[in-house]
Coordinates of C-alpha atoms in Angstrom, one line a residue:
M1 CA -33.3 22.1 -30.6
D2 CA -33.7 19.1 -28.3
E3 CA -35.2 17.0 -31.1
A4 CA -32.0 17.4 -33.2
R5 CA -29.6 16.1 -30.4
P6 CA -28.6 12.5 -30.7
E7 CA -29.6 10.3 -27.8
T8 CA -26.6 9.2 -25.8
T9 CA -26.1 6.6 -23.1
E10 CA -24.3 7.2 -19.9
A11 CA -22.0 4.2 -20.2
E12 CA -19.6 5.6 -22.8
P13 CA -16.0 4.5 -22.1
L14 CA -13.1 6.9 -21.9
A15 CA -11.7 6.0 -25.2
T16 CA -14.5 5.9 -27.6
E17 CA -12.6 6.3 -30.8
P18 CA -14.4 8.1 -33.6
P19 CA -15.1 5.5 -36.3
A20 CA -13.9 7.9 -38.9
V21 CA -10.3 7.9 -37.5
P22 CA -8.3 5.0 -39.1
L23 CA -6.5 2.6 -36.9
P24 CA -3.0 3.7 -38.1
N25 CA -3.8 7.3 -37.0
R26 CA -5.0 6.1 -33.6
V27 CA -2.0 3.8 -33.1
A28 CA 0.3 6.7 -34.0
A29 CA -1.5 9.0 -31.5
E30 CA -0.9 6.4 -28.8
L31 CA 2.8 6.0 -29.7
V32 CA 3.4 9.8 -29.8
G33 CA 1.3 10.5 -26.7
T34 CA 3.0 7.9 -24.6
A35 CA 6.4 8.9 -25.8
A36 CA 5.7 12.5 -25.0
L37 CA 4.3 11.6 -21.5
V38 CA 7.4 9.6 -20.6
A39 CA 9.7 12.3 -22.0
V40 CA 8.0 14.8 -19.7
V41 CA 8.2 12.5 -16.7
V42 CA 11.9 11.5 -17.2
G43 CA 13.0 14.9 -18.5
S44 CA 11.5 16.9 -15.7
G45 CA 13.0 14.5 -13.2
I46 CA 16.5 15.0 -14.7
Q47 CA 16.0 18.8 -14.8
A48 CA 14.8 18.8 -11.2
T49 CA 17.8 16.9 -9.9
E50 CA 20.2 19.2 -11.7
L51 CA 18.5 22.3 -10.2
T52 CA 18.2 21.3 -6.6
K53 CA 19.3 18.6 -4.1
D54 CA 16.0 18.9 -2.2
V55 CA 14.1 15.7 -2.8
G56 CA 10.8 17.4 -2.0
L57 CA 11.4 20.1 -4.6
Q58 CA 12.5 17.5 -7.1
L59 CA 9.2 15.6 -6.7
L60 CA 7.2 18.8 -6.8
A61 CA 8.8 19.9 -10.1
N62 CA 8.4 16.4 -11.5
S63 CA 4.7 16.1 -10.5
L64 CA 3.8 19.6 -11.8
A65 CA 5.4 19.0 -15.2
T66 CA 3.6 15.7 -15.4
V67 CA 0.2 17.3 -14.6
F68 CA 0.6 20.0 -17.2
G69 CA 2.0 17.6 -19.8
L70 CA -0.6 14.9 -19.3
G71 CA -3.5 17.3 -19.4
V72 CA -2.3 18.8 -22.7
L73 CA -1.7 15.4 -24.3
I74 CA -5.2 14.1 -23.3
L75 CA -6.8 17.3 -24.7
L76 CA -4.9 17.1 -27.9
L77 CA -5.0 13.4 -28.7
G78 CA -8.2 12.3 -26.9
P79 CA -10.3 12.9 -30.0
V80 CA -8.0 10.8 -32.1
S81 CA -7.2 7.7 -30.1
G82 CA -9.0 8.2 -26.8
A83 CA -5.6 9.1 -25.2
H84 CA -5.1 5.9 -23.3
F85 CA -1.3 6.0 -23.1
N86 CA -1.7 3.1 -20.8
P87 CA -2.2 -0.7 -21.4
V88 CA -4.4 -0.9 -18.3
V89 CA -6.8 1.6 -19.6
T90 CA -6.8 -0.1 -23.0
L91 CA -7.5 -3.5 -21.4
A92 CA -10.2 -2.0 -19.2
E93 CA -12.0 -0.5 -22.1
W94 CA -11.8 -3.8 -24.0
W95 CA -13.1 -5.7 -21.0
T96 CA -15.9 -3.2 -20.3
D97 CA -17.3 -2.5 -23.8
R98 CA -15.5 -4.6 -26.4
R99 CA -15.2 -1.5 -28.6
L100 CA -11.7 -2.5 -29.4
T101 CA -11.0 -5.8 -31.2
P102 CA -8.2 -8.0 -29.8
A103 CA -6.0 -7.0 -32.7
Q104 CA -6.6 -3.3 -32.0
V105 CA -5.8 -3.9 -28.3
I106 CA -2.5 -5.5 -29.3
A107 CA -1.7 -2.6 -31.6
Y108 CA -2.5 0.0 -28.9
I109 CA -0.3 -1.8 -26.3
A110 CA 2.6 -2.3 -28.7
A111 CA 2.5 1.4 -29.6
Q112 CA 2.3 2.5 -26.0
T113 CA 5.2 0.3 -25.0
T114 CA 7.3 1.4 -27.9
G115 CA 6.5 5.0 -27.2
A116 CA 7.3 4.8 -23.6
I117 CA 10.8 3.3 -24.3
G118 CA 11.4 5.9 -27.0
G119 CA 10.3 8.7 -24.7
A120 CA 12.8 7.7 -22.0
V121 CA 15.6 7.4 -24.5
L122 CA 14.7 10.9 -25.9
A123 CA 14.7 12.5 -22.5
D124 CA 18.2 11.0 -21.8
A125 CA 19.4 12.2 -25.2
M126 CA 18.2 15.8 -24.5
F127 CA 20.2 16.0 -21.3
G128 CA 23.3 14.3 -22.7
N129 CA 22.9 11.1 -20.7
P130 CA 23.6 7.6 -22.1
L131 CA 20.7 6.6 -24.3
V132 CA 20.1 3.3 -22.6
H133 CA 21.3 3.0 -19.0
W134 CA 19.3 0.5 -16.9
S135 CA 17.9 2.0 -13.8
T136 CA 19.4 1.0 -10.4
H137 CA 16.4 2.5 -8.5
D138 CA 15.0 -0.5 -6.6
R139 CA 11.2 -0.3 -6.0
S140 CA 10.4 -3.8 -5.0
A141 CA 9.2 -3.2 -1.4
G142 CA 5.7 -4.5 -0.6
H143 CA 4.3 -1.1 0.5
L144 CA 5.3 0.3 -2.9
L145 CA 3.4 -2.4 -4.7
L146 CA 0.4 -1.6 -2.5
G147 CA 0.8 2.1 -3.6
E148 CA 0.7 1.0 -7.3
I149 CA -2.5 -1.0 -6.7
V150 CA -4.2 2.0 -5.0
A151 CA -2.9 4.4 -7.7
T152 CA -4.1 2.3 -10.6
A153 CA -7.4 1.4 -9.1
G154 CA -8.1 5.1 -8.5
L155 CA -7.1 6.0 -12.0
V156 CA -9.4 3.4 -13.6
F157 CA -12.2 4.2 -11.2
L158 CA -11.9 7.9 -12.1
I159 CA -11.8 7.4 -15.9
F160 CA -14.6 4.9 -16.2
G161 CA -16.6 6.7 -13.5
L162 CA -16.4 9.9 -15.6
A163 CA -17.6 7.8 -18.5
R164 CA -20.6 6.5 -16.6
R165 CA -21.5 10.0 -15.5
D166 CA -21.1 11.4 -19.1
L167 CA -18.4 13.8 -17.8
L168 CA -15.5 12.8 -20.1
R169 CA -15.2 16.3 -21.3
F170 CA -13.4 17.0 -18.0
A171 CA -11.0 14.1 -18.4
P172 CA -7.9 16.3 -19.3
V173 CA -8.2 18.2 -16.1
A174 CA -9.5 15.4 -13.9
V175 CA -7.1 12.7 -14.9
A176 CA -4.0 15.0 -14.8
S177 CA -5.1 16.3 -11.4
Y178 CA -5.5 12.8 -10.1
I179 CA -2.0 11.7 -11.2
G180 CA -0.6 14.9 -9.7
A181 CA -2.2 14.2 -6.4
A182 CA -1.2 10.5 -6.5
Y183 CA 2.4 11.5 -6.9
W184 CA 2.1 12.6 -3.3
F185 CA -0.4 10.4 -1.6
T186 CA 0.9 7.0 -2.8
S187 CA 4.2 5.5 -1.6
S188 CA 5.2 4.6 -5.2
T189 CA 4.6 8.1 -6.6
S190 CA 2.0 6.6 -8.9
F191 CA 3.4 5.0 -12.0
A192 CA 0.0 3.4 -12.6
N193 CA 0.9 2.4 -16.1
P194 CA 2.7 -0.8 -17.3
A195 CA 4.1 0.9 -20.5
V196 CA 5.5 3.9 -18.6
T197 CA 6.9 1.5 -16.0
L198 CA 8.8 -0.4 -18.6
G199 CA 10.0 2.8 -20.3
R200 CA 11.3 4.2 -17.0
A201 CA 13.5 1.1 -16.6
F202 CA 15.7 2.4 -19.5
T203 CA 16.9 5.4 -17.6
D204 CA 19.0 5.5 -14.4
T205 CA 17.7 8.9 -13.3
F206 CA 15.3 10.3 -10.7
A207 CA 12.3 8.8 -12.5
G208 CA 13.8 5.4 -13.1
I209 CA 12.9 1.9 -11.9
A210 CA 15.2 -1.1 -11.7
P211 CA 14.3 -3.8 -14.3
G212 CA 14.0 -6.3 -11.4
S213 CA 11.2 -4.2 -9.9
V214 CA 9.2 -3.9 -13.2
P215 CA 7.3 -7.2 -13.0
G216 CA 6.0 -6.6 -9.5
F217 CA 4.9 -3.1 -10.5
I218 CA 3.1 -4.3 -13.6
G219 CA 1.4 -7.1 -11.7
A220 CA 0.2 -4.6 -9.1
Q221 CA -1.0 -2.3 -11.8
L222 CA -3.1 -5.0 -13.5
L223 CA -4.5 -6.0 -10.1
G224 CA -5.3 -2.3 -9.4
G225 CA -7.0 -2.0 -12.8
A226 CA -9.3 -5.0 -12.0
L227 CA -10.1 -3.5 -8.6
G228 CA -10.9 -0.2 -10.3
L229 CA -13.4 -1.8 -12.6
A230 CA -14.9 -3.6 -9.7
L231 CA -15.4 -0.3 -7.9
V232 CA -17.0 1.2 -11.0
A233 CA -19.5 -1.6 -11.1
L234 CA -20.2 -1.3 -7.4
V235 CA -20.7 2.5 -7.5
F236 CA -22.0 3.2 -11.0
G237 CA -23.6 -0.1 -12.0
H238 CA -27.1 1.4 -11.7
R239 CA -26.3 3.9 -14.4
R240 CA -25.6 1.1 -17.0
R241 CA -28.8 -0.7 -16.0
T242 CA -30.8 2.5 -16.3
A243 CA -29.3 3.3 -19.7
G244 CA -30.0 -0.2 -20.9
S245 CA -33.6 0.0 -19.9
K246 CA -34.4 3.0 -22.0

């Protein structure tokens, strides 16, 4: 009956962690989820380059594997940690709703970064590559940084827009679909994640990024995250005001 349903606001963030889930479990979910995501990205990139020399087919295989892997990980781990797997998302949630304390933000980002590096090393190990081989894939061009700004802004806009519309139940499909599309419509192939960017510097494979390109990508991603939040406020700000006036 309607009377028994709890009243909800329409300003819920992506990663509203259930209070009953202890922080160590949430941090473990972020570490495992980010590691698995990077293993999927790097591993599918290695597999693709071994199966075909066609760069278009390589990117298609890499993007499809990422879509499926990311969707499953969000579905599985979202109820535990919110399935951020991304420092930009963690920072955006903290800035928007302060539901995470600064100490929790640090714990999340540390777990994401550690997981990303571990995922890259694991992928190389599975394919018999050197466990740590710094990437030589330079991605420092200005148009690639613009691509990262666009990709990250779109990701944050999508996630927190879904939250404002009370549609987070569709996040596994929506977020995975967006990343799959952004592989193709952005010049940078949509890293959109500082932890993943750092992890991919540890592998000199199809998915790698040269260490010298990492600071520029992370800076562009942080700028894109801020832009994404600005777009959320511009487009969906009325929903927060409406919820607050009830």
